[in-house]
C-alpha cells in the first residue's frame, strides 16, 4: 500500500508560501500544471489553477533580466543560474500544456541559457564557492532544458 500524501494540503502550502523568490514562485505553480492528472478537480478548481499558472507566468516575467536569465528576486539585474534553469523548465512545460508566454520571453531565456552553457567551465575544486554552487548539476540541467527546447548545446 502507498501512504496518503495529502496532495491538497501540500498544494495549498505551496500556493500560499509567503516568500516570493524565483524558486518559490516557480515551485508554487509548477506542480499545478499536472494536478489534474493526480486528482479529480471541479470546474471552479480548474479555473483557479489556470489563473494561478497564468499569474505565475506573469510574475516570472518580473524576474527576467535584460540578458534573458531570471534573477532571484523581482527587479534584480543579476541572473541566478539555478533559478534561470528552473524557471525556464517550468515555462517550457507550461507552454507545452497550452499556456502562452509573453512575447519574447522564451527566446530571451533560451538565448541566455545557451550563452551560459557555451561559456561554462568546470570550477576548480579549490574554489571557495565550489561546493555551494552545484555547478555541474546546474549545467547538466541547463543542457537538458536546452535539448528539451530543441536547442541542444554540446
mmCIF file with all atom_site columns, C-alpha atoms in Angstrom, residues 5-18 27-28 31-32 35 45 48-49 52:
data_model
loop_
_atom_site.group_PDB
_atom_site.id
_atom_site.type_symbol
_atom_site.label_atom_id
_atom_site.label_alt_id
_atom_site.label_comp_id
_atom_site.label_asym_id
_atom_site.label_entity_id
_atom_site.label_seq_id
_atom_site.pdbx_PDB_ins_code
_atom_site.Cartn_x
_atom_site.Cartn_y
_atom_site.Cartn_z
_atom_site.occupancy
_atom_site.B_iso_or_equiv
_atom_site.pdbx_formal_charge
_atom_site.auth_seq_id
_atom_site.auth_comp_id
_atom_site.auth_asym_id
_atom_site.auth_atom_id
_atom_site.pdbx_PDB_model_num
ATOM 1  C CA . UNK A 1 5  ? 0.329   12.098 0.564   1.00 0.00 ? 5  UNK A CA 1
ATOM 2  C CA . UNK A 1 6  ? -2.340  14.679 1.361   1.00 0.00 ? 6  UNK A CA 1
ATOM 3  C CA . UNK A 1 7  ? -1.873  16.326 -2.002  1.00 0.00 ? 7  UNK A CA 1
ATOM 4  C CA . UNK A 1 8  ? -4.459  19.063 -1.427  1.00 0.00 ? 8  UNK A CA 1
ATOM 5  C CA . UNK A 1 9  ? -2.804  20.302 1.782   1.00 0.00 ? 9  UNK A CA 1
ATOM 6  C CA . UNK A 1 10 ? 0.643   20.275 0.183   1.00 0.00 ? 10 UNK A CA 1
ATOM 7  C CA . UNK A 1 11 ? -0.615  22.231 -2.821  1.00 0.00 ? 11 UNK A CA 1
ATOM 8  C CA . UNK A 1 12 ? -2.291  24.842 -0.576  1.00 0.00 ? 12 UNK A CA 1
ATOM 9  C CA . UNK A 1 13 ? 1.008   25.236 1.276   1.00 0.00 ? 13 UNK A CA 1
ATOM 10 C CA . UNK A 1 14 ? 2.951   25.790 -1.953  1.00 0.00 ? 14 UNK A CA 1
ATOM 11 C CA . UNK A 1 15 ? 0.402   28.204 -3.398  1.00 0.00 ? 15 UNK A CA 1
ATOM 12 C CA . UNK A 1 16 ? 0.301   30.303 -0.250  1.00 0.00 ? 16 UNK A CA 1
ATOM 13 C CA . UNK A 1 17 ? 4.020   30.135 0.543   1.00 0.00 ? 17 UNK A CA 1
ATOM 14 C CA . UNK A 1 18 ? 4.922   33.595 1.859   1.00 0.00 ? 18 UNK A CA 1
ATOM 15 C CA . UNK A 1 27 ? 7.574   25.832 -7.156  1.00 0.00 ? 27 UNK A CA 1
ATOM 16 C CA . UNK A 1 28 ? 4.134   27.209 -6.383  1.00 0.00 ? 28 UNK A CA 1
ATOM 17 C CA . UNK A 1 31 ? 3.033   21.159 -9.849  1.00 0.00 ? 31 UNK A CA 1
ATOM 18 C CA . UNK A 1 32 ? -0.278  22.824 -10.686 1.00 0.00 ? 32 UNK A CA 1
ATOM 19 C CA . UNK A 1 35 ? -2.544  18.420 -10.657 1.00 0.00 ? 35 UNK A CA 1
ATOM 20 C CA . UNK A 1 45 ? -10.742 24.428 -9.015  1.00 0.00 ? 45 UNK A CA 1
ATOM 21 C CA . UNK A 1 48 ? -8.394  28.685 -10.082 1.00 0.00 ? 48 UNK A CA 1
ATOM 22 C CA . UNK A 1 49 ? -5.386  26.587 -11.103 1.00 0.00 ? 49 UNK A CA 1
ATOM 23 C CA . UNK A 1 52 ? -2.620  30.657 -10.739 1.00 0.00 ? 52 UNK A CA 1
#
